[in-house]
mmCIF file of C-alpha atoms in Angstrom:
data_model
loop_
_atom_site.group_PDB
_atom_site.id
_atom_site.type_symbol
_atom_site.label_atom_id
_atom_site.label_comp_id
_atom_site.label_asym_id
_atom_site.label_seq_id
_atom_site.Cartn_x
_atom_site.Cartn_y
_atom_site.Cartn_z
ATOM 1 C CA MET S 1 0.000 0.000 0.000
ATOM 2 C CA GLU S 2 2.883 2.364 0.832
ATOM 3 C CA ASP S 3 4.014 2.310 -2.789
ATOM 4 C CA CYS S 4 0.874 4.227 -3.795
ATOM 5 C CA ILE S 5 2.251 7.534 -2.547
ATOM 6 C CA TYR S 6 5.037 8.961 -4.668
ATOM 7 C CA MET S 7 7.294 11.987 -4.509
ATOM 8 C CA ILE S 8 6.537 13.808 -7.764
ATOM 9 C CA GLN S 9 8.807 16.785 -7.086
ATOM 10 C CA SER S 10 11.480 17.328 -4.469
ATOM 11 C CA ALA S 11 11.848 20.784 -2.968
ATOM 12 C CA PRO S 12 14.324 22.929 -4.954
ATOM 13 C CA PRO S 13 17.533 23.981 -3.178
ATOM 14 C CA GLY S 14 16.796 26.767 -0.717
ATOM 15 C CA LEU S 15 13.070 25.933 -0.552
ATOM 16 C CA GLU S 16 13.252 22.852 1.646
ATOM 17 C CA THR S 17 11.133 24.549 4.320
ATOM 18 C CA ALA S 18 8.226 25.264 1.961
ATOM 19 C CA THR S 19 5.027 23.497 2.999
ATOM 20 C CA PRO S 20 4.733 20.172 1.146
ATOM 21 C CA LEU S 21 1.775 19.561 -1.154
ATOM 22 C CA VAL S 22 -0.018 16.227 -1.520
ATOM 23 C CA LEU S 23 -2.112 15.818 -4.669
ATOM 24 C CA VAL S 24 -4.722 13.049 -4.719
ATOM 25 C CA HIS S 25 -5.588 11.203 -7.928
ATOM 26 C CA ASP S 26 -8.538 12.114 -10.106
ATOM 27 C CA GLY S 27 -11.466 9.831 -10.939
ATOM 28 C CA GLY S 28 -9.279 7.794 -13.278
ATOM 29 C CA GLY S 29 -7.129 6.714 -10.353
ATOM 30 C CA THR S 30 -3.730 7.820 -11.683
ATOM 31 C CA ILE S 31 -1.385 10.702 -10.895
ATOM 32 C CA VAL S 32 0.228 10.841 -14.333
ATOM 33 C CA SER S 33 -1.184 14.308 -15.044
ATOM 34 C CA TYR S 34 0.560 15.779 -11.994
ATOM 35 C CA CYS S 35 3.913 14.573 -13.323
ATOM 36 C CA TYR S 36 3.649 17.129 -16.158
ATOM 37 C CA LEU S 37 3.446 20.105 -13.791
ATOM 38 C CA ASP S 38 6.268 22.630 -13.750
ATOM 39 C CA SER S 39 8.139 23.107 -10.476
ATOM 40 C CA LEU S 40 5.800 24.182 -7.672
ATOM 41 C CA ASP S 41 8.717 25.334 -5.480
ATOM 42 C CA ARG S 42 8.087 22.715 -2.799
ATOM 43 C CA ALA S 43 8.016 18.965 -2.244
ATOM 44 C CA VAL S 44 5.034 17.490 -4.077
ATOM 45 C CA TYR S 45 3.617 14.034 -3.404
ATOM 46 C CA GLY S 46 0.958 12.180 -5.357
ATOM 47 C CA ILE S 47 -1.421 9.435 -4.219
ATOM 48 C CA GLN S 48 -2.546 6.882 -6.794
ATOM 49 C CA ASN S 49 -5.632 4.720 -6.263
ATOM 50 C CA PRO S 50 -4.272 1.530 -4.631
ATOM 51 C CA ARG S 51 -7.020 -0.448 -6.384
ATOM 52 C CA LEU S 52 -6.378 0.929 -9.858
ATOM 53 C CA TYR S 53 -5.118 -2.397 -11.175
ATOM 54 C CA SER S 54 -7.378 -4.738 -9.210
ATOM 55 C CA GLY S 55 -10.497 -2.779 -10.126
ATOM 56 C CA GLN S 56 -12.031 -3.600 -6.744
ATOM 57 C CA PRO S 57 -14.620 -1.139 -5.424
ATOM 58 C CA TRP S 58 -14.308 0.727 -2.127
ATOM 59 C CA ASP S 59 -17.356 -0.440 -0.176
ATOM 60 C CA GLY S 60 -16.974 2.458 2.264
ATOM 61 C CA GLY S 61 -16.836 4.999 -0.554
ATOM 62 C CA LEU S 62 -14.800 8.200 -0.453
ATOM 63 C CA PRO S 63 -14.479 8.227 3.371
ATOM 64 C CA GLU S 64 -12.880 4.770 3.337
ATOM 65 C CA MET S 65 -10.443 5.866 0.640
ATOM 66 C CA ALA S 66 -9.592 8.977 2.633
ATOM 67 C CA ARG S 67 -8.840 6.962 5.774
ATOM 68 C CA VAL S 68 -6.291 4.903 3.818
ATOM 69 C CA TYR S 69 -4.856 8.010 2.172
ATOM 70 C CA ALA S 70 -4.494 9.811 5.496
ATOM 71 C CA ASP S 71 -2.320 6.946 6.710
ATOM 72 C CA LEU S 72 -0.269 7.082 3.511
ATOM 73 C CA ILE S 73 0.333 10.791 4.050
ATOM 74 C CA LEU S 74 1.394 10.249 7.653
ATOM 75 C CA SER S 75 4.028 7.809 6.390
ATOM 76 C CA VAL S 76 5.817 10.721 4.682
ATOM 77 C CA VAL S 77 4.594 13.798 6.619
ATOM 78 C CA SER S 78 3.888 12.837 10.224
ATOM 79 C CA SER S 79 3.427 16.343 11.636
ATOM 80 C CA GLY S 80 3.669 20.022 10.841
ATOM 81 C CA PRO S 81 2.061 22.055 8.059
ATOM 82 C CA LEU S 82 0.662 20.456 4.915
ATOM 83 C CA LEU S 83 -1.230 21.464 1.783
ATOM 84 C CA LEU S 84 -3.697 19.082 0.140
ATOM 85 C CA GLY S 85 -5.374 19.115 -3.230
ATOM 86 C CA GLY S 86 -6.328 17.288 -6.352
ATOM 87 C CA TRP S 87 -8.000 17.382 -9.710
ATOM 88 C CA SER S 88 -11.710 16.584 -9.949
ATOM 89 C CA LEU S 89 -12.388 13.657 -7.576
ATOM 90 C CA GLY S 90 -9.014 14.440 -6.004
ATOM 91 C CA GLY S 91 -10.451 17.669 -4.634
ATOM 92 C CA LEU S 92 -13.284 15.811 -2.896
ATOM 93 C CA LEU S 93 -10.848 13.274 -1.484
ATOM 94 C CA SER S 94 -8.536 16.023 -0.240
ATOM 95 C CA LEU S 95 -11.497 17.492 1.663
ATOM 96 C CA GLU S 96 -12.159 14.090 3.242
ATOM 97 C CA VAL S 97 -8.487 13.526 4.076
ATOM 98 C CA ALA S 98 -8.186 16.983 5.643
ATOM 99 C CA ASN S 99 -11.137 16.259 7.925
ATOM 100 C CA ILE S 100 -9.522 13.032 9.131
ATOM 101 C CA LEU S 101 -6.017 14.448 9.581
ATOM 102 C CA LEU S 102 -7.243 17.464 11.528
ATOM 103 C CA ARG S 103 -9.166 15.204 13.902
ATOM 104 C CA THR S 104 -6.647 12.406 14.372
ATOM 105 C CA SER S 105 -3.093 13.650 13.823
ATOM 106 C CA ALA S 106 -0.546 16.358 14.525
ATOM 107 C CA VAL S 107 -0.627 17.487 10.898
ATOM 108 C CA ARG S 108 -1.814 21.058 10.326
ATOM 109 C CA VAL S 109 -3.653 21.330 7.029
ATOM 110 C CA LEU S 110 -2.999 24.907 5.912
ATOM 111 C CA GLY S 111 -5.371 24.706 2.974
ATOM 112 C CA LEU S 112 -6.739 22.891 -0.052
ATOM 113 C CA VAL S 113 -6.179 23.380 -3.769
ATOM 114 C CA MET S 114 -9.160 21.964 -5.660
ATOM 115 C CA ILE S 115 -8.555 21.681 -9.393
ATOM 116 C CA ASP S 116 -11.921 22.032 -11.154
ATOM 117 C CA SER S 117 -13.647 19.912 -8.505
ATOM 118 C CA ILE S 118 -17.406 20.372 -8.628
ATOM 119 C CA TYR S 119 -19.708 19.834 -5.657
ATOM 120 C CA PRO S 120 -21.501 16.739 -6.987
ATOM 121 C CA LEU S 121 -24.508 16.981 -4.684
ATOM 122 C CA ALA S 122 -25.472 20.221 -6.420
ATOM 123 C CA ILE S 123 -26.358 18.199 -9.523
ATOM 124 C CA SER S 124 -29.864 16.830 -9.889
ATOM 125 C CA GLN S 125 -29.802 13.109 -10.638
ATOM 126 C CA ALA S 126 -32.908 13.546 -12.785
ATOM 127 C CA VAL S 127 -31.239 15.659 -15.479
ATOM 128 C CA SER S 128 -31.600 13.711 -18.731
ATOM 129 C CA ASN S 129 -29.176 15.602 -20.972
ATOM 130 C CA VAL S 130 -26.105 14.922 -18.829
ATOM 131 C CA VAL S 131 -23.381 12.709 -20.250
ATOM 132 C CA GLY S 132 -20.500 10.996 -18.496
ATOM 133 C CA PRO S 133 -16.747 11.615 -18.574
ATOM 134 C CA GLN S 134 -15.034 12.590 -21.811
ATOM 135 C CA PRO S 135 -11.391 11.851 -20.881
ATOM 136 C CA VAL S 136 -8.554 13.008 -23.105
ATOM 137 C CA PHE S 137 -5.854 10.358 -23.616
ATOM 138 C CA SER S 138 -2.533 10.870 -25.314
ATOM 139 C CA LYS S 139 -1.924 8.870 -28.474
ATOM 140 C CA ASP S 140 0.645 6.825 -26.535
ATOM 141 C CA THR S 141 -1.797 5.646 -23.863
ATOM 142 C CA ARG S 142 -2.212 1.886 -24.083
ATOM 143 C CA ALA S 143 -5.655 0.332 -24.513
ATOM 144 C CA TYR S 144 -5.202 -1.551 -21.233
ATOM 145 C CA THR S 145 -4.549 1.687 -19.350
ATOM 146 C CA ARG S 146 -7.581 3.310 -20.944
ATOM 147 C CA GLN S 147 -9.719 0.408 -19.746
ATOM 148 C CA LEU S 148 -8.372 0.685 -16.194
ATOM 149 C CA VAL S 149 -8.998 4.426 -16.095
ATOM 150 C CA SER S 150 -12.506 4.107 -17.537
ATOM 151 C CA HIS S 151 -13.426 1.444 -14.979
ATOM 152 C CA CYS S 152 -12.061 3.607 -12.159
ATOM 153 C CA MET S 153 -14.171 6.513 -13.389
ATOM 154 C CA GLU S 154 -17.298 4.357 -13.324
ATOM 155 C CA LEU S 155 -16.616 3.311 -9.738
ATOM 156 C CA ALA S 156 -15.821 6.905 -8.790
ATOM 157 C CA GLN S 157 -19.128 8.155 -10.157
ATOM 158 C CA SER S 158 -21.001 5.553 -8.148
ATOM 159 C CA MET S 159 -19.240 6.646 -4.944
ATOM 160 C CA VAL S 160 -19.820 10.321 -5.646
ATOM 161 C CA ASP S 161 -23.547 9.733 -6.215
ATOM 162 C CA SER S 162 -23.914 8.272 -2.706
ATOM 163 C CA TRP S 163 -21.415 10.557 -0.955
ATOM 164 C CA ILE S 164 -22.148 11.791 2.545
ATOM 165 C CA PRO S 165 -19.640 14.673 2.774
ATOM 166 C CA PRO S 166 -17.636 15.508 5.899
ATOM 167 C CA VAL S 167 -18.993 17.796 8.594
ATOM 168 C CA TRP S 168 -17.139 20.884 9.800
ATOM 169 C CA ARG S 169 -17.510 23.320 12.659
ATOM 170 C CA GLY S 170 -20.627 25.446 12.343
ATOM 171 C CA CYS S 171 -22.645 23.015 10.215
ATOM 172 C CA SER S 172 -26.353 23.592 10.843
ATOM 173 C CA ASP S 173 -27.614 20.656 8.751
ATOM 174 C CA SER S 174 -28.689 18.270 11.516
ATOM 175 C CA GLY S 175 -29.586 15.561 9.005
ATOM 176 C CA LEU S 176 -26.106 15.607 7.499
ATOM 177 C CA ILE S 177 -24.494 15.599 10.950
ATOM 178 C CA LEU S 178 -26.475 12.517 11.961
ATOM 179 C CA LYS S 179 -25.853 10.604 8.721
ATOM 180 C CA ARG S 180 -22.156 11.417 8.712
ATOM 181 C CA THR S 181 -21.754 10.546 12.397
ATOM 182 C CA GLU S 182 -23.400 7.173 11.847
ATOM 183 C CA LEU S 183 -21.229 6.529 8.787
ATOM 184 C CA GLU S 184 -18.037 7.352 10.674
ATOM 185 C CA LYS S 185 -19.030 4.971 13.454
ATOM 186 C CA GLU S 186 -19.851 2.213 10.968
ATOM 187 C CA LEU S 187 -16.485 2.600 9.207
ATOM 188 C CA SER S 188 -14.508 3.231 12.439
ATOM 189 C CA LEU S 189 -13.264 6.239 10.521
ATOM 190 C CA ILE S 190 -12.048 8.438 13.359
ATOM 191 C CA GLU S 191 -9.720 7.011 15.997
ATOM 192 C CA PRO S 192 -9.394 8.814 19.350
ATOM 193 C CA ARG S 193 -6.727 11.470 19.282
ATOM 194 C CA PRO S 194 -3.901 11.571 21.872
ATOM 195 C CA PRO S 195 -4.212 14.410 24.453
ATOM 196 C CA ALA S 196 -1.109 16.197 23.139
ATOM 197 C CA ILE S 197 -2.625 16.425 19.676
ATOM 198 C CA MET S 198 -5.922 17.641 21.134
ATOM 199 C CA GLU S 199 -4.027 20.568 22.664
ATOM 200 C CA ASP S 200 -2.223 21.327 19.393
ATOM 201 C CA HIS S 201 -5.562 21.602 17.580
ATOM 202 C CA ALA S 202 -7.531 23.296 20.354
ATOM 203 C CA ASP S 203 -8.268 26.316 18.173
ATOM 204 C CA ALA S 204 -9.329 24.240 15.180
ATOM 205 C CA VAL S 205 -11.904 21.858 16.637
ATOM 206 C CA ALA S 206 -15.162 22.079 18.520
ATOM 207 C CA PRO S 207 -16.322 19.488 21.098
ATOM 208 C CA ALA S 208 -19.547 17.279 20.637
ATOM 209 C CA ASN S 209 -21.769 14.138 21.550
ATOM 210 C CA ILE S 210 -24.652 13.616 19.137
ATOM 211 C CA THR S 211 -27.835 11.614 19.703
ATOM 212 C CA HIS S 212 -31.126 11.348 17.851
ATOM 213 C CA ALA S 213 -32.681 13.563 20.524
ATOM 214 C CA ASP S 214 -30.044 16.191 19.838
ATOM 215 C CA MET S 215 -30.984 16.128 16.177
ATOM 216 C CA LYS S 216 -34.611 16.775 16.993
ATOM 217 C CA ASN S 217 -33.542 19.683 19.179
ATOM 218 C CA GLY S 218 -31.494 21.322 16.451
ATOM 219 C CA THR S 219 -27.981 20.220 17.337
ATOM 220 C CA THR S 220 -25.304 21.831 15.183
ATOM 221 C CA ALA S 221 -21.628 21.067 14.709
ATOM 222 C CA SER S 222 -20.883 23.985 17.025
ATOM 223 C CA ASN S 223 -22.738 22.667 20.072
ATOM 224 C CA SER S 224 -22.164 18.915 19.770
ATOM 225 C CA ASN S 225 -19.437 16.756 21.360
ATOM 226 C CA ILE S 226 -17.551 15.504 18.287
ATOM 227 C CA ASP S 227 -14.284 17.197 17.409
ATOM 228 C CA PHE S 228 -15.360 18.947 14.236
ATOM 229 C CA PRO S 229 -12.529 21.072 12.824
ATOM 230 C CA SER S 230 -12.896 24.327 10.954
ATOM 231 C CA ILE S 231 -12.933 23.813 7.207
ATOM 232 C CA PRO S 232 -9.501 24.669 5.753
ATOM 233 C CA LYS S 233 -9.043 27.663 3.516
ATOM 234 C CA THR S 234 -9.553 26.525 -0.040
ATOM 235 C CA ILE S 235 -8.632 27.777 -3.486
ATOM 236 C CA LEU S 236 -10.650 26.429 -6.395
ATOM 237 C CA LEU S 237 -9.117 26.445 -9.863
ATOM 238 C CA ARG S 238 -12.037 26.739 -12.263
ATOM 239 C CA CYS S 239 -11.817 25.862 -15.969
ATOM 240 C CA ASP S 240 -12.939 28.541 -18.412
ATOM 241 C CA ASP S 241 -14.375 26.215 -21.058
ATOM 242 C CA TYR S 242 -17.047 23.553 -21.349
ATOM 243 C CA VAL S 243 -16.174 20.001 -22.388
ATOM 244 C CA PRO S 244 -17.121 19.516 -26.061
ATOM 245 C CA VAL S 245 -19.927 16.981 -26.399
ATOM 246 C CA SER S 246 -21.092 15.641 -29.758
ATOM 247 C CA MET S 247 -24.490 13.944 -29.520
ATOM 248 C CA PRO S 248 -26.684 14.666 -32.566
ATOM 249 C CA ASP S 249 -29.716 13.115 -30.861
ATOM 250 C CA THR S 250 -29.264 15.368 -27.814
ATOM 251 C CA PRO S 251 -28.177 18.811 -29.028
ATOM 252 C CA ASP S 252 -28.298 20.281 -25.511
ATOM 253 C CA ALA S 253 -26.142 17.520 -24.016
ATOM 254 C CA VAL S 254 -23.674 18.666 -21.376
ATOM 255 C CA CYS S 255 -20.905 16.824 -19.589
ATOM 256 C CA ARG S 256 -21.623 16.127 -15.922
ATOM 257 C CA VAL S 257 -18.632 18.213 -14.819
ATOM 258 C CA ASP S 258 -20.159 21.260 -16.552
ATOM 259 C CA VAL S 259 -23.707 21.145 -15.190
ATOM 260 C CA VAL S 260 -22.871 23.717 -12.495
ATOM 261 C CA ARG S 261 -20.185 25.591 -14.421
ATOM 262 C CA GLU S 262 -22.285 28.737 -14.526
ATOM 263 C CA LEU S 263 -21.949 28.884 -10.729
ATOM 264 C CA ARG S 264 -18.808 30.730 -9.692
ATOM 265 C CA SER S 265 -17.830 28.111 -7.087
ATOM 266 C CA LEU S 266 -18.948 25.097 -9.160
ATOM 267 C CA GLY S 267 -21.798 24.243 -6.808
ATOM 268 C CA TRP S 268 -19.876 24.509 -3.540
ATOM 269 C CA GLU S 269 -22.262 27.328 -2.679
ATOM 270 C CA LYS S 270 -24.670 24.509 -1.780
ATOM 271 C CA TYR S 271 -22.287 22.747 0.631
ATOM 272 C CA PRO S 272 -23.887 23.438 4.062
ATOM 273 C CA HIS S 273 -20.863 25.053 5.711
ATOM 274 C CA HIS S 274 -20.845 28.612 4.344
ATOM 275 C CA PHE S 275 -17.973 27.312 2.220
ATOM 276 C CA THR S 276 -16.549 30.092 0.077
ATOM 277 C CA PRO S 277 -13.396 28.986 -1.730
ATOM 278 C CA ALA S 278 -11.327 31.617 -3.474
ATOM 279 C CA VAL S 279 -11.683 31.049 -7.211
ATOM 280 C CA LEU S 280 -8.911 31.338 -9.794
ATOM 281 C CA ASN S 281 -9.653 30.695 -13.454
ATOM 282 C CA VAL S 282 -7.555 28.373 -15.597
ATOM 283 C CA PRO S 283 -7.729 27.920 -19.384
ATOM 284 C CA GLY S 284 -9.124 24.840 -21.078
ATOM 285 C CA HIS S 285 -11.883 22.449 -20.071
ATOM 286 C CA HIS S 286 -12.075 19.811 -17.348
ATOM 287 C CA PHE S 287 -10.408 17.048 -19.331
ATOM 288 C CA ASN S 288 -7.675 18.917 -21.223
ATOM 289 C CA LEU S 289 -6.251 21.333 -18.666
ATOM 290 C CA PHE S 290 -3.175 19.125 -18.148
ATOM 291 C CA THR S 291 -2.313 18.942 -21.846
ATOM 292 C CA ASP S 292 0.716 20.693 -23.336
ATOM 293 C CA GLU S 293 -1.436 23.647 -24.376
ATOM 294 C CA TYR S 294 -2.436 24.578 -20.826
ATOM 295 C CA ILE S 295 -0.028 22.883 -18.401
ATOM 296 C CA ASP S 296 2.192 25.954 -17.955
ATOM 297 C CA GLN S 297 -0.702 28.185 -16.905
ATOM 298 C CA VAL S 298 -2.175 25.503 -14.657
ATOM 299 C CA SER S 299 1.228 25.081 -12.993
ATOM 300 C CA ILE S 300 1.435 28.827 -12.381
ATOM 301 C CA GLN S 301 -2.000 28.896 -10.760
ATOM 302 C CA ILE S 302 -1.307 25.895 -8.528
ATOM 303 C CA LYS S 303 1.995 27.428 -7.439
ATOM 304 C CA GLN S 304 0.279 30.753 -6.737
ATOM 305 C CA SER S 305 -2.485 29.001 -4.797
ATOM 306 C CA CYS S 306 0.022 27.248 -2.553
ATOM 307 C CA LYS S 307 1.824 30.509 -1.819
ATOM 308 C CA MET S 308 -1.457 32.267 -1.031
ATOM 309 C CA LEU S 309 -2.488 29.542 1.410
ATOM 310 C CA GLU S 310 0.920 29.590 3.098
ATOM 311 C CA ARG S 311 0.831 33.360 3.410
ATOM 312 C CA ASP S 312 -2.649 33.394 4.934
ATOM 313 C CA SER S 313 -2.038 30.566 7.394
#
């Protein structure tokens, strides 16, 4: 399992103290796209889906994946400041991982860099003109790899459709708090944190103890007994263009990743935590932003995002 986290870039000379960045794979399960990035002036790690080659599903969905990924991260960054991020599904997973790390470890998550990650629960499942992924492969990509990636994307979509997102301090959605709390208990997702770590994160978590009666009485994440952390500062890189879709029988067809593109924060406005990521635009569409045409600009924006999050921490 440990061989699923890789160092993509080492910190350049003189920048060894820069906060490391961990980028989580996209829906296709690979981290190949991140290997094309220009220097981000820091150590950069990438996490590949450990089940890419087996094709086995994650029965516990995104939270189960995040628990495994949190442990992978702790194997290379056991404490101190950290930046998390990822493209598409990787942004959702980085949100999950941050929630776990802030509640169970000495790692301080300074912020998240979401790369065109939409809030999937903002999309109505009843929309009939929505089409699935339109991945862009290089001409050198083997057929076997394309099959693996496509299968991973199918599994990812299934997990996203049933996702119960993490809860943060101040959440007023009692239904979400209850469902998420029950899920975490079922998956044994959150292990008790040592007292020393509790003190280190005293300003980032809020105490709690939720019951069904509490839910009926309007319990929020601010007055419960679970250690809900504050949601990390987040920068969202938002693609300028829509994914081209050619479906003569459905002229108004739109790719799923573009259904909420008219919303400035790609649907995160609907996440029940007053979540307001800073938005930076990047050229290209969701599936071609890591191609030669756009990789330089994307690299610049990721680098700038990391520096902004460090500066504001």
